[in-house]
Amino acid sequence: MAIAIYPGSFDPVTRGHLDIIHRAARIYDHLIVAVLINSAKSPLFTIEERVALLTECCRDIPNVTVESFDGLTVDFARKRHATVMVRGLRAVTDFENEIQLAQTNYALMPGIETVFLATNIRWSYLSSTVVKEAARYGSDISKFVTPNVEQAVRAKFSAAPSGQP
């Protein structure tokens, strides 16, 4: 059984992320969307909220599960018996960082392969940062995220003074 992981912070999950999830789920027997607890970032959503949003977004994809993890991605992959890491590439500018990560991961865990999926051109400009910035200033983000995520993002910004989460 081919098990793949798709790691990321998903803060919040976008339609671009979901495009990669749907496509990877068609390729692998089991896809684990691995939500990183990253102490270097100040996320808009808690780890529990990100897992819940992703779980809702992926509920109709039977071979996808969502889990959180802390530490090295290769250690998480090893524990889940994954042999593939899925990464999305939006533009050539993503490639330099992603290839360095892939090579490092392979050095740390020989046998783990990284598969790059080119993001659908429709989402090539999209990032979680773009979504948060647009929402912060009251722009319509419905084309970037699913309704549950849009509602959650709006709630974060409406609850805070001056559009700050």
Short mmCIF file of C-alpha atoms in Angstrom, two decimals:
data_model
loop_
_atom_site.label_atom_id
_atom_site.label_comp_id
_atom_site.label_asym_id
_atom_site.label_seq_id
_atom_site.Cartn_x
_atom_site.Cartn_y
_atom_site.Cartn_z
CA MET A 1 0.00 0.00 0.00
CA ALA A 2 1.51 3.33 -1.08
CA ILE A 3 1.25 5.87 1.72
CA ALA A 4 2.06 9.50 1.00
CA ILE A 5 2.11 12.54 3.21
CA TYR A 6 1.38 16.11 2.19
CA PRO A 7 2.96 18.28 4.88
CA GLY A 8 2.31 21.96 5.45
CA SER A 9 1.09 24.58 7.85
CA PHE A 10 -2.24 25.09 6.04
CA ASP A 11 -2.94 28.39 7.81
CA PRO A 12 -5.53 28.43 6.32
CA VAL A 13 -6.09 25.68 3.78
CA THR A 14 -6.71 27.15 0.31
CA ARG A 15 -8.29 25.84 -2.87
CA GLY A 16 -4.73 25.44 -4.17
CA HIS A 17 -3.93 23.07 -1.31
CA LEU A 18 -7.16 21.19 -1.96
CA ASP A 19 -6.28 20.82 -5.64
CA ILE A 20 -3.02 19.11 -4.63
CA ILE A 21 -4.84 16.93 -2.06
CA HIS A 22 -7.44 15.73 -4.59
CA ARG A 23 -4.81 14.97 -7.21
CA ALA A 24 -2.45 13.19 -4.79
CA ALA A 25 -5.36 11.14 -3.40
CA ARG A 26 -5.94 9.77 -6.91
CA ILE A 27 -2.31 8.66 -7.14
CA TYR A 28 -1.70 7.08 -3.71
CA ASP A 29 -3.58 4.45 -1.74
CA HIS A 30 -3.55 6.60 1.37
CA LEU A 31 -2.73 10.29 1.73
CA ILE A 32 -2.03 11.82 5.10
CA VAL A 33 -2.36 15.58 5.18
CA ALA A 34 0.23 16.41 7.83
CA VAL A 35 -0.37 19.72 9.58
CA LEU A 36 2.86 21.09 10.98
CA ILE A 37 3.09 22.61 14.42
CA ASN A 38 5.68 25.25 13.55
CA SER A 39 7.04 27.15 16.54
CA ALA A 40 8.78 29.62 14.20
CA LYS A 41 5.46 30.94 12.88
CA SER A 42 2.59 32.79 14.53
CA PRO A 43 -0.42 31.10 12.94
CA LEU A 44 -3.86 32.62 12.56
CA PHE A 45 -5.44 29.28 13.52
CA THR A 46 -4.53 26.87 16.28
CA ILE A 47 -3.35 23.42 15.28
CA GLU A 48 -6.73 21.99 16.34
CA GLU A 49 -8.58 24.52 14.19
CA ARG A 50 -6.40 23.81 11.15
CA VAL A 51 -6.91 20.06 11.52
CA ALA A 52 -10.67 20.54 11.91
CA LEU A 53 -10.91 22.81 8.84
CA LEU A 54 -8.90 20.39 6.72
CA THR A 55 -10.85 17.39 7.97
CA GLU A 56 -14.08 19.10 6.93
CA CYS A 57 -12.64 20.01 3.52
CA CYS A 58 -11.46 16.43 2.94
CA ARG A 59 -14.45 14.56 4.37
CA ASP A 60 -15.54 13.28 0.94
CA ILE A 61 -12.14 11.86 0.02
CA PRO A 62 -12.13 8.36 1.57
CA ASN A 63 -8.38 7.70 1.38
CA VAL A 64 -7.33 10.99 3.02
CA THR A 65 -6.73 11.52 6.72
CA VAL A 66 -5.58 14.67 8.49
CA GLU A 67 -3.10 14.62 11.37
CA SER A 68 -0.93 17.14 13.15
CA PHE A 69 2.74 16.65 13.92
CA ASP A 70 5.67 18.37 15.56
CA GLY A 71 9.30 17.87 14.68
CA LEU A 72 10.94 16.64 11.52
CA THR A 73 8.68 15.68 8.65
CA VAL A 74 10.81 12.60 7.93
CA ASP A 75 10.27 11.35 11.48
CA PHE A 76 6.51 11.72 11.03
CA ALA A 77 6.74 9.94 7.66
CA ARG A 78 8.72 7.09 9.19
CA LYS A 79 6.16 6.64 11.99
CA ARG A 80 3.32 6.52 9.46
CA HIS A 81 5.21 4.18 7.10
CA ALA A 82 4.99 6.75 4.30
CA THR A 83 7.37 6.41 1.38
CA VAL A 84 6.38 9.58 -0.47
CA MET A 85 6.14 13.26 0.38
CA VAL A 86 3.90 15.31 -1.87
CA ARG A 87 4.77 18.94 -2.47
CA GLY A 88 3.02 21.50 -4.62
CA LEU A 89 4.93 23.89 -6.83
CA ARG A 90 3.25 27.17 -7.78
CA ALA A 91 6.11 28.70 -9.74
CA VAL A 92 9.76 28.17 -10.51
CA THR A 93 10.57 30.35 -7.48
CA ASP A 94 9.20 27.58 -5.21
CA PHE A 95 11.52 25.01 -6.74
CA GLU A 96 14.81 26.13 -5.18
CA ASN A 97 13.54 25.81 -1.62
CA GLU A 98 11.56 22.64 -2.33
CA ILE A 99 14.45 20.78 -3.99
CA GLN A 100 16.69 21.63 -1.04
CA LEU A 101 14.06 20.24 1.36
CA ALA A 102 13.60 17.11 -0.77
CA GLN A 103 17.33 16.43 -0.85
CA THR A 104 17.68 17.03 2.89
CA ASN A 105 14.74 14.74 3.62
CA TYR A 106 16.25 12.01 1.45
CA ALA A 107 19.59 12.38 3.25
CA LEU A 108 17.80 12.03 6.60
CA MET A 109 15.55 9.20 5.47
CA PRO A 110 16.89 7.29 2.46
CA GLY A 111 13.96 5.81 0.62
CA ILE A 112 11.57 8.73 1.11
CA GLU A 113 10.75 10.16 -2.28
CA THR A 114 9.43 13.65 -2.86
CA VAL A 115 6.92 14.05 -5.66
CA PHE A 116 6.26 17.55 -6.93
CA LEU A 117 2.83 18.34 -8.32
CA ALA A 118 2.56 21.52 -10.34
CA THR A 119 -0.28 23.57 -8.98
CA ASN A 120 -3.15 24.10 -11.34
CA ILE A 121 -2.52 27.38 -13.16
CA ARG A 122 -5.81 28.61 -11.72
CA TRP A 123 -4.22 28.66 -8.24
CA SER A 124 -0.58 29.45 -9.11
CA TYR A 125 -0.68 32.86 -7.41
CA LEU A 126 -2.53 31.68 -4.32
CA SER A 127 -1.06 31.26 -0.84
CA SER A 128 -2.36 31.25 2.70
CA THR A 129 -0.60 34.59 3.17
CA VAL A 130 -2.57 36.10 0.27
CA VAL A 131 -5.83 34.83 1.78
CA LYS A 132 -5.05 36.30 5.21
CA GLU A 133 -3.94 39.63 3.79
CA ALA A 134 -7.04 39.96 1.62
CA ALA A 135 -9.31 39.02 4.53
CA ARG A 136 -7.54 41.44 6.87
CA TYR A 137 -8.64 44.30 4.59
CA GLY A 138 -12.16 43.00 4.03
CA SER A 139 -11.75 41.63 0.48
CA ASP A 140 -13.85 38.77 -0.84
CA ILE A 141 -11.89 35.55 -0.29
CA SER A 142 -14.64 33.13 -1.37
CA LYS A 143 -12.85 32.24 -4.60
CA PHE A 144 -9.70 31.27 -2.65
CA VAL A 145 -11.11 29.05 0.10
CA THR A 146 -14.08 26.79 0.84
CA PRO A 147 -17.12 28.25 2.65
CA ASN A 148 -16.16 26.73 6.02
CA VAL A 149 -12.68 28.22 5.80
CA GLU A 150 -14.00 31.58 4.64
CA GLN A 151 -16.33 31.70 7.64
CA ALA A 152 -13.52 30.78 10.03
CA VAL A 153 -11.13 33.37 8.57
CA ARG A 154 -13.80 36.09 8.70
CA ALA A 155 -14.57 35.18 12.32
CA LYS A 156 -10.89 35.55 13.26
CA PHE A 157 -10.64 39.02 11.76
CA SER A 158 -14.05 40.28 12.88
CA ALA A 159 -13.32 39.32 16.48
CA ALA A 160 -10.09 41.31 16.58
CA PRO A 161 -9.76 45.09 16.71
CA SER A 162 -8.57 46.86 13.54
CA GLY A 163 -8.53 43.65 11.45
CA GLN A 164 -5.69 42.13 13.48
CA PRO A 165 -6.11 38.47 14.45
#
